[in-house]
Amino acid sequence: HTAQQGRMLCAPHIWPDFGRPRVLGTMGILTLVLYSCSGQPASLPWDLPAITSWEHQGGLVFIHMESSLYSLPCSPIEMDVSDPTYRWVQDRAAPKLFSVTKEGHLLFQHFQAGDSGKYSCTISYMKHGVPVSQTFHYSIFGYHVLGGLDAVLLFHSKLCEDEWTKRFLWGLQDKLRQLEIEQHCKLQLTATFCFPSLNNPSDEFIIQVQLEVSLFGPHWDEHCNSQDMEMVTDCYRKTVQHNLGQVQLALTRFFKEHKSFHVTGADIPSINFTNQFVGFLKTMQCSGGYGQTKQLQRCLNCCIVCPPGMFSPPKNSRCSPCPVGTYSLIYGMPFCTPCKDGMITRVPGASSMMDCVKKERTKQAVSIVHRVPVLLLIILPALLAINFLFILSSCYCFYQEYQASSPRASKMTVSTTKMETVTSFFRIPRQDPQAGPDSGPASDTSHRDTSASQGSDEEHIHGAPSPAVTLSLATVTGETTPVLTLEDRKDTF
């Protein structure tokens, strides 16, 4: 009993996986027992990982557009390995340089829609002298919270020519750059219209300028440094609402200070564009190339970047497949790229230039598809007719076999024999292989009468043919042919 208790106490706590070393040697078993009895963890010299590389799905990663700095670790969990090396790749044809920290973090500065895509990071290290690698795959999508500003500006001018209007807009954008830096926003001129003034239509014109304000300029999120997704999204919303009011006040102040813009030229010394009105409209729409897809659970009304094969025009707030004849290669496209002349895509949502094919092929495929119902209408009746004929011929063959095996068939055979007997009166030559050369008509007649009497139950005692036989003979020989009965034949003899 004591020995048994000792064996139980010295038993190894964790048995090795016999799938790795197929056979444990004596030294290996002794080593396990000694380590277990000593209280130290048991390990074999050959306890190496059976698999030296792993593939992991890191999941979805959402990064706000124009983020000042976003750091994505190689592994979603902290790994305690010695001297690891990191390698980041992206599934795009064009090579791209990555900014990777010493710890293997991938850095994104001023994240753009085109930076979205599928990324993979491989961490390599040594374990027990064997190289091991683990690869983590990520799908990165750009997004942004809702919030924007549209401004309408009205200027009076003496001219309404494109050349002078362009010079005026260049000067206006140059003076607005300093305001962009101060307010961490982006200002973009989207449209310009020129029409005569109502007060003085002949000498005065009104220049209408539409200005789009994006609140996601450089360093717009400098106060949002949290790594928690929910906290940072709330910080983005608060920042956007605060910046909306600040940018509106800054623009109003700017156009009060800059009431007139002077444009000079070779022919005309100076032209003034005088500001008369400034109006603002807050917008809650997606930027171009983004749409509301509710992929981000922390922000269901946020705008997610459109993937390749889809697009979203500005102010649309919805990603749609590229129409037939167009394609989009990268993430965040506001418009799709049309195929070359003479080429078209087969289906909507093309994401590669290789999806464009010649129109002739597409037309041929479409024509074949349209001809399929017509071909079915032509072939189907023929198939039905062939099946009907096959069934009819099968029934006919079955009927013939049934008639041959029935008693009526034997009666028909006897009638045929009688017909041959009667036709012998017309002196149709028929030689019996058993008859000799001296055999005469009498012997032939007696032979045939005997065979006829044995084969038929309906003959008369005197051997006269039945009416059915006479009728059959009349049918065969015709009405004009004289038919000899058995009595007439006796008279001739």
XYZ file of C-alpha atoms in Angstrom:
493
model
C 0.000 0.000 0.000
C 2.847 2.382 0.814
C 4.507 1.602 -2.472
C 1.266 2.273 -4.275
C 0.903 5.662 -2.563
C 4.461 6.492 -3.567
C 3.722 5.668 -7.167
C 0.637 7.891 -7.072
C 2.579 10.811 -5.597
C 5.347 10.490 -8.151
C 2.998 10.194 -11.125
C 3.493 13.046 -13.664
C 0.928 15.821 -13.380
C 0.660 16.357 -17.179
C 1.143 13.538 -19.594
C 2.860 14.387 -22.855
C 1.075 14.391 -26.170
C 1.921 11.040 -27.699
C 1.133 12.453 -31.116
C 4.428 14.371 -31.153
C 7.022 11.756 -30.170
C 5.571 8.490 -31.355
C 7.582 6.375 -28.868
C 8.929 7.583 -25.538
C 12.327 6.233 -24.688
C 13.285 4.912 -21.276
C 15.321 8.014 -20.492
C 12.405 10.241 -21.402
C 10.012 8.417 -19.069
C 12.558 8.498 -16.217
C 13.057 12.205 -16.778
C 9.318 12.838 -16.512
C 9.025 10.819 -13.299
C 12.025 12.481 -11.659
C 10.829 15.988 -12.546
C 7.327 15.190 -11.255
C 8.631 13.851 -7.948
C 10.839 16.889 -7.499
C 7.910 19.248 -7.982
C 9.397 20.915 -11.093
C 7.439 21.209 -14.340
C 8.151 18.365 -16.700
C 9.470 19.167 -20.186
C 11.240 17.115 -22.763
C 14.252 18.217 -24.757
C 12.246 17.674 -27.913
C 9.136 19.533 -26.630
C 8.970 21.746 -29.712
C 5.896 23.256 -31.352
C 4.325 20.872 -33.817
C 3.278 23.823 -36.016
C 5.806 26.572 -36.682
C 3.410 29.056 -38.304
C -0.109 30.203 -37.467
C -2.725 32.292 -39.275
C -5.053 34.516 -37.221
C -7.949 36.771 -38.212
C -7.418 40.036 -36.394
C -10.893 41.317 -37.317
C -12.186 44.709 -38.459
C -10.376 47.940 -37.633
C -12.048 51.347 -38.077
C -9.877 54.471 -38.292
C -11.334 57.959 -38.485
C -10.404 59.966 -41.558
C -7.650 62.532 -41.059
C -6.692 60.984 -37.727
C -3.600 62.700 -36.420
C -1.991 59.408 -35.392
C -3.316 55.870 -35.188
C -1.165 53.011 -33.928
C -2.159 49.442 -34.873
C -0.260 46.669 -33.048
C 0.849 43.586 -34.926
C -0.850 41.219 -32.476
C -4.167 41.945 -30.764
C -2.761 40.351 -27.589
C 0.566 41.069 -25.940
C 3.128 38.379 -26.775
C 6.118 37.763 -24.544
C 8.733 36.578 -27.041
C 12.396 37.392 -27.406
C 13.847 39.367 -30.315
C 10.787 39.343 -32.594
C 10.772 40.775 -36.117
C 7.720 42.328 -37.759
C 6.649 42.505 -41.378
C 3.583 44.412 -42.621
C 2.060 43.920 -46.088
C -1.054 45.146 -47.863
C -3.062 43.413 -50.606
C -2.636 46.105 -53.206
C -0.727 46.000 -56.464
C 1.156 49.257 -55.951
C 3.924 48.970 -53.320
C 3.620 51.203 -50.314
C 6.036 52.207 -47.573
C 4.882 51.629 -44.017
C 5.857 53.396 -40.857
C 6.466 50.668 -38.245
C 7.616 51.251 -34.677
C 10.189 49.185 -32.806
C 7.350 47.320 -31.097
C 5.856 46.399 -34.488
C 3.009 48.927 -34.453
C 1.809 50.229 -37.816
C 1.401 54.008 -37.763
C -1.172 55.980 -39.778
C -0.848 59.750 -39.955
C -3.681 61.797 -41.507
C -5.555 58.624 -42.486
C -7.134 58.827 -45.934
C -9.884 56.747 -47.525
C -7.376 55.141 -49.896
C -5.424 53.793 -46.906
C -8.260 51.350 -46.240
C -7.786 47.730 -47.227
C -6.580 44.339 -46.046
C -3.353 44.317 -44.048
C -1.294 41.436 -42.688
C 1.440 41.436 -40.067
C 3.826 38.520 -39.520
C 5.751 38.280 -36.268
C 8.755 35.921 -36.362
C 10.786 34.675 -33.412
C 12.765 31.668 -32.145
C 11.394 29.068 -29.751
C 13.672 26.286 -28.530
C 15.949 26.983 -31.460
C 13.184 26.587 -34.049
C 11.909 29.572 -36.096
C 8.236 30.284 -35.427
C 5.939 32.820 -37.114
C 2.427 34.066 -36.531
C 0.443 36.097 -39.050
C -2.461 38.373 -38.147
C -4.897 39.633 -40.811
C -6.822 42.904 -40.492
C -9.509 44.605 -42.584
C -9.099 48.359 -42.116
C -11.910 50.770 -42.987
C -11.921 54.529 -42.812
C -14.927 56.295 -41.295
C -16.043 59.691 -40.047
C -18.735 61.101 -37.796
C -21.420 63.325 -39.274
C -21.016 67.079 -39.395
C -20.185 69.724 -41.972
C -20.842 73.254 -43.126
C -21.897 74.806 -46.448
C -21.409 78.533 -47.083
C -22.963 80.713 -49.782
C -21.162 83.963 -50.705
C -22.487 86.751 -52.943
C -20.167 89.347 -54.541
C -20.929 92.333 -56.798
C -18.766 92.933 -59.870
C -18.706 95.005 -63.055
C -17.638 92.053 -65.214
C -18.914 88.511 -65.664
C -16.080 86.864 -67.547
C -14.488 83.533 -66.738
C -10.917 84.854 -66.814
C -11.548 87.543 -64.191
C -13.700 85.252 -62.083
C -10.903 82.663 -61.962
C -8.386 85.277 -60.843
C -10.767 86.390 -58.123
C -11.260 82.786 -56.859
C -7.481 82.180 -56.770
C -7.007 85.250 -54.596
C -9.898 84.211 -52.345
C -8.516 80.700 -51.778
C -5.043 82.076 -51.053
C -6.377 84.282 -48.255
C -8.496 81.441 -46.808
C -5.484 79.122 -46.316
C -4.449 80.858 -43.119
C -7.956 80.407 -41.720
C -7.792 76.651 -42.518
C -4.608 76.300 -40.469
C -6.020 78.216 -37.522
C -9.359 76.347 -37.430
C -8.020 72.874 -38.408
C -10.527 72.617 -41.240
C -10.624 72.313 -45.041
C -12.297 74.862 -47.322
C -13.194 73.859 -50.877
C -14.903 75.939 -53.569
C -17.522 73.687 -55.154
C -19.440 75.945 -57.599
C -19.525 79.459 -59.080
C -22.396 81.231 -60.869
C -22.620 84.644 -62.535
C -25.899 86.452 -63.351
C -27.021 90.082 -63.854
C -27.989 92.169 -60.857
C -31.654 93.064 -60.399
C -30.886 96.695 -59.516
C -28.628 97.428 -62.484
C -28.714 94.521 -64.978
C -26.613 96.210 -67.661
C -23.670 97.409 -65.538
C -23.573 95.163 -62.496
C -23.345 91.387 -61.980
C -23.567 89.070 -59.011
C -20.989 86.316 -58.493
C -22.312 83.458 -56.349
C -19.678 81.244 -54.719
C -20.472 77.995 -52.894
C -17.977 76.953 -50.253
C -17.836 73.506 -48.603
C -16.288 73.317 -45.140
C -14.851 70.022 -43.887
C -14.111 69.926 -40.173
C -11.486 67.192 -40.551
C -8.438 69.277 -41.277
C -4.886 68.657 -40.014
C -4.776 67.991 -36.253
C -8.519 68.412 -35.832
C -8.567 65.570 -33.256
C -5.604 66.669 -31.153
C -7.748 66.516 -27.992
C -8.974 62.927 -28.623
C -6.180 60.552 -27.628
C -8.137 57.697 -26.052
C -7.580 54.154 -27.330
C -11.077 53.056 -26.337
C -13.333 52.986 -29.399
C -16.469 54.205 -27.641
C -14.717 57.005 -25.772
C -12.821 58.247 -28.804
C -15.980 58.242 -30.945
C -17.790 60.372 -28.370
C -14.807 62.705 -28.329
C -14.977 62.996 -32.135
C -18.671 63.939 -31.996
C -18.070 66.646 -29.390
C -15.094 67.987 -31.324
C -17.109 68.234 -34.549
C -19.960 70.095 -32.858
C -17.548 72.514 -31.211
C -15.622 73.128 -34.434
C -18.824 73.834 -36.368
C -19.529 76.895 -34.271
C -15.910 78.032 -34.258
C -15.497 77.805 -38.049
C -18.764 79.655 -38.651
C -17.672 82.523 -36.399
C -14.240 82.610 -38.031
C -15.676 82.826 -41.558
C -18.137 85.551 -40.591
C -15.302 87.570 -39.080
C -13.101 86.952 -42.104
C -15.569 88.342 -44.663
C -16.275 91.382 -42.500
C -12.589 92.166 -42.589
C -12.274 91.391 -46.323
C -15.194 93.199 -47.918
C -13.564 93.780 -51.291
C -11.122 91.825 -53.465
C -9.183 93.622 -56.184
C -8.225 91.940 -59.450
C -5.922 93.683 -61.924
C -5.231 92.957 -65.577
C -3.458 94.292 -68.667
C -6.518 95.847 -70.303
C -8.437 96.918 -67.192
C -6.542 98.523 -64.289
C -8.629 97.122 -61.438
C -11.869 95.236 -60.828
C -13.491 94.974 -57.405
C -15.453 91.959 -56.152
C -17.406 93.321 -53.203
C -18.910 90.957 -50.657
C -22.605 91.516 -49.974
C -23.875 88.329 -48.277
C -22.589 85.347 -46.316
C -24.896 82.444 -45.428
C -24.223 79.161 -43.648
C -25.970 75.792 -43.598
C -25.038 72.952 -41.268
C -25.046 69.559 -42.970
C -25.255 66.003 -41.638
C -24.210 64.086 -44.728
C -21.342 61.801 -45.688
C -18.303 62.960 -47.561
C -17.679 61.743 -51.095
C -16.637 58.090 -51.123
C -18.336 57.321 -47.805
C -21.748 55.864 -46.993
C -23.828 54.843 -44.002
C -23.675 51.046 -43.771
C -24.024 50.538 -39.973
C -20.918 48.370 -39.870
C -19.515 50.239 -36.913
C -21.571 49.165 -33.905
C -20.190 51.960 -31.713
C -21.433 54.562 -34.185
C -24.335 53.350 -36.293
C -24.842 56.714 -38.021
C -21.172 57.091 -38.915
C -20.094 57.069 -42.549
C -17.985 54.066 -43.655
C -15.678 54.159 -46.662
C -16.996 52.544 -49.858
C -15.054 49.399 -50.876
C -13.718 48.755 -54.410
C -16.509 48.225 -56.896
C -18.720 50.824 -55.185
C -18.919 54.614 -55.064
C -20.731 57.447 -53.321
C -21.013 60.981 -54.718
C -20.735 63.889 -52.272
C -23.857 64.454 -50.162
C -25.231 61.042 -51.131
C -24.613 59.114 -47.872
C -24.941 55.748 -49.600
C -22.485 53.416 -51.324
C -23.775 52.061 -54.641
C -22.303 49.498 -57.075
C -20.528 50.939 -60.088
C -22.856 50.924 -63.110
C -22.226 48.670 -66.083
C -19.300 50.043 -68.089
C -17.462 51.493 -65.066
C -15.266 50.236 -62.225
C -13.528 51.478 -59.062
C -10.145 50.170 -57.928
C -9.644 51.558 -54.434
C -11.599 52.442 -51.321
C -13.418 55.752 -50.990
C -14.198 56.580 -54.620
C -16.794 59.357 -55.145
C -17.153 58.362 -58.815
C -16.416 55.254 -60.881
C -13.910 55.100 -63.734
C -15.424 54.364 -67.162
C -14.003 51.561 -69.290
C -12.061 52.350 -72.443
C -13.856 52.959 -75.720
C -15.445 49.834 -77.105
C -15.362 48.017 -73.772
C -17.982 47.348 -71.120
C -18.448 45.365 -67.911
C -20.828 42.400 -67.806
C -22.349 43.166 -64.398
C -22.436 46.177 -62.035
C -19.923 46.477 -59.201
C -16.700 45.923 -61.155
C -13.566 46.429 -59.034
C -10.836 45.848 -61.620
C -9.857 47.068 -65.047
C -9.771 43.401 -66.113
C -13.565 43.307 -65.723
C -13.882 45.464 -68.845
C -14.435 43.347 -71.982
C -15.270 44.110 -75.582
C -18.863 44.962 -76.308
C -19.120 42.297 -79.043
C -18.576 39.517 -76.519
C -21.182 40.918 -74.220
C -23.703 41.348 -77.034
C -23.052 37.800 -78.225
C -23.591 36.426 -74.729
C -26.783 38.461 -74.351
C -28.061 37.304 -77.763
C -27.464 33.668 -76.809
C -29.361 34.174 -73.574
C -32.261 35.698 -75.508
C -32.231 32.851 -78.038
C -32.483 30.142 -75.391
C -36.315 30.370 -75.048
C -36.714 30.227 -78.852
C -34.473 27.165 -79.062
C -36.503 25.491 -76.345
C -39.719 26.163 -78.252
C -38.212 24.521 -81.344
C -36.565 21.532 -79.706
C -39.257 20.679 -77.143
C -42.008 19.688 -79.658
C -39.522 17.516 -81.553
C -38.522 15.743 -78.351
C -42.183 15.185 -77.459
C -42.912 13.735 -80.929
C -39.935 11.370 -80.700
C -41.078 10.193 -77.267
C -44.625 9.636 -78.571
C -43.380 7.574 -81.530
C -41.169 5.525 -79.235
C -44.099 4.758 -76.929
C -46.333 3.888 -79.899
C -43.764 1.517 -81.407
C -43.240 -0.135 -78.034
C -46.976 -0.742 -77.689
C -47.150 -2.180 -81.210
C -44.299 -4.600 -80.540
C -45.915 -5.677 -77.295
C -49.209 -6.268 -79.141
C -47.497 -8.412 -81.764
C -45.824 -10.551 -79.104
C -49.122 -10.959 -77.302
C -50.913 -12.058 -80.490
C -48.207 -14.601 -81.261
C -48.561 -16.242 -77.855
C -52.409 -16.335 -77.703
C -54.722 -19.303 -78.860
C -56.126 -17.140 -81.568
C -52.707 -16.974 -83.110
C -52.645 -20.800 -83.403
C -56.039 -20.713 -85.139
C -54.709 -18.168 -87.585
C -51.775 -20.472 -88.253
C -54.207 -23.383 -89.071
C -56.164 -21.128 -91.423
C -52.975 -20.241 -93.188
C -52.209 -23.945 -93.628
C -55.652 -24.534 -95.172
C -55.065 -21.679 -97.543
C -51.875 -23.313 -98.688
C -53.825 -26.590 -99.215
C -56.423 -24.943 -101.375
C -53.846 -23.056 -103.425
C -52.374 -26.390 -104.346
C -55.456 -26.912 -106.601
C -54.061 -24.220 -108.801
C -51.150 -26.605 -109.322
C -48.687 -24.408 -107.592
C -45.622 -26.590 -107.366
C -44.494 -27.478 -103.891
C -42.246 -30.396 -103.272
C -42.085 -32.272 -100.073
C -38.616 -33.222 -99.058
C -39.920 -36.691 -97.945
C -41.801 -37.416 -101.206
C -40.043 -39.344 -103.893
C -39.975 -38.613 -107.583
C -42.868 -41.050 -108.280
C -45.252 -39.447 -105.899
C -48.380 -38.222 -107.675
C -51.147 -35.816 -106.960
C -53.110 -38.310 -104.901
C -50.374 -38.810 -102.418
C -49.853 -35.081 -102.099
C -53.568 -34.535 -101.562
C -53.878 -37.182 -98.924
C -50.899 -35.741 -97.097
C -52.323 -32.277 -97.049
C -55.805 -33.468 -96.059
C -54.359 -35.364 -93.138
C -52.361 -32.374 -91.923
C -55.373 -30.153 -92.273
C -57.644 -32.470 -90.359
C -55.155 -32.764 -87.506
C -54.703 -29.037 -87.160
C -58.372 -27.912 -87.149
C -61.277 -28.840 -84.887
C -63.858 -27.009 -86.972
C -63.664 -29.100 -90.241
C -66.533 -31.323 -91.396
C -66.271 -35.109 -91.195
C -65.967 -35.465 -94.987
C -63.006 -33.100 -95.058
C -64.754 -30.143 -96.728
C -63.240 -26.743 -95.945
C -65.119 -24.546 -93.553
C -66.786 -21.305 -94.625
C -64.086 -19.335 -92.839
C -61.421 -20.990 -94.938
C -63.370 -20.436 -98.172
C -63.837 -16.800 -97.248
C -60.166 -16.384 -96.567
C -59.320 -17.995 -99.900
C -61.715 -15.752 -101.733
C -60.125 -12.816 -100.197
C -56.700 -13.897 -101.308
C -57.530 -15.071 -104.847
C -60.060 -12.373 -105.714
C -63.676 -12.472 -106.828
C -63.015 -13.348 -110.487
C -60.819 -16.345 -109.778
C -62.817 -19.669 -109.775
C -62.598 -21.551 -106.513
C -62.700 -25.370 -106.603
C -64.287 -27.206 -103.754
C -63.392 -30.680 -102.616
C -66.439 -32.291 -104.354
C -65.506 -30.794 -107.735
C -62.071 -32.245 -107.351
C -63.523 -35.752 -106.781
C -65.526 -35.496 -109.966
C -62.449 -34.747 -111.950
C -60.817 -37.863 -110.728
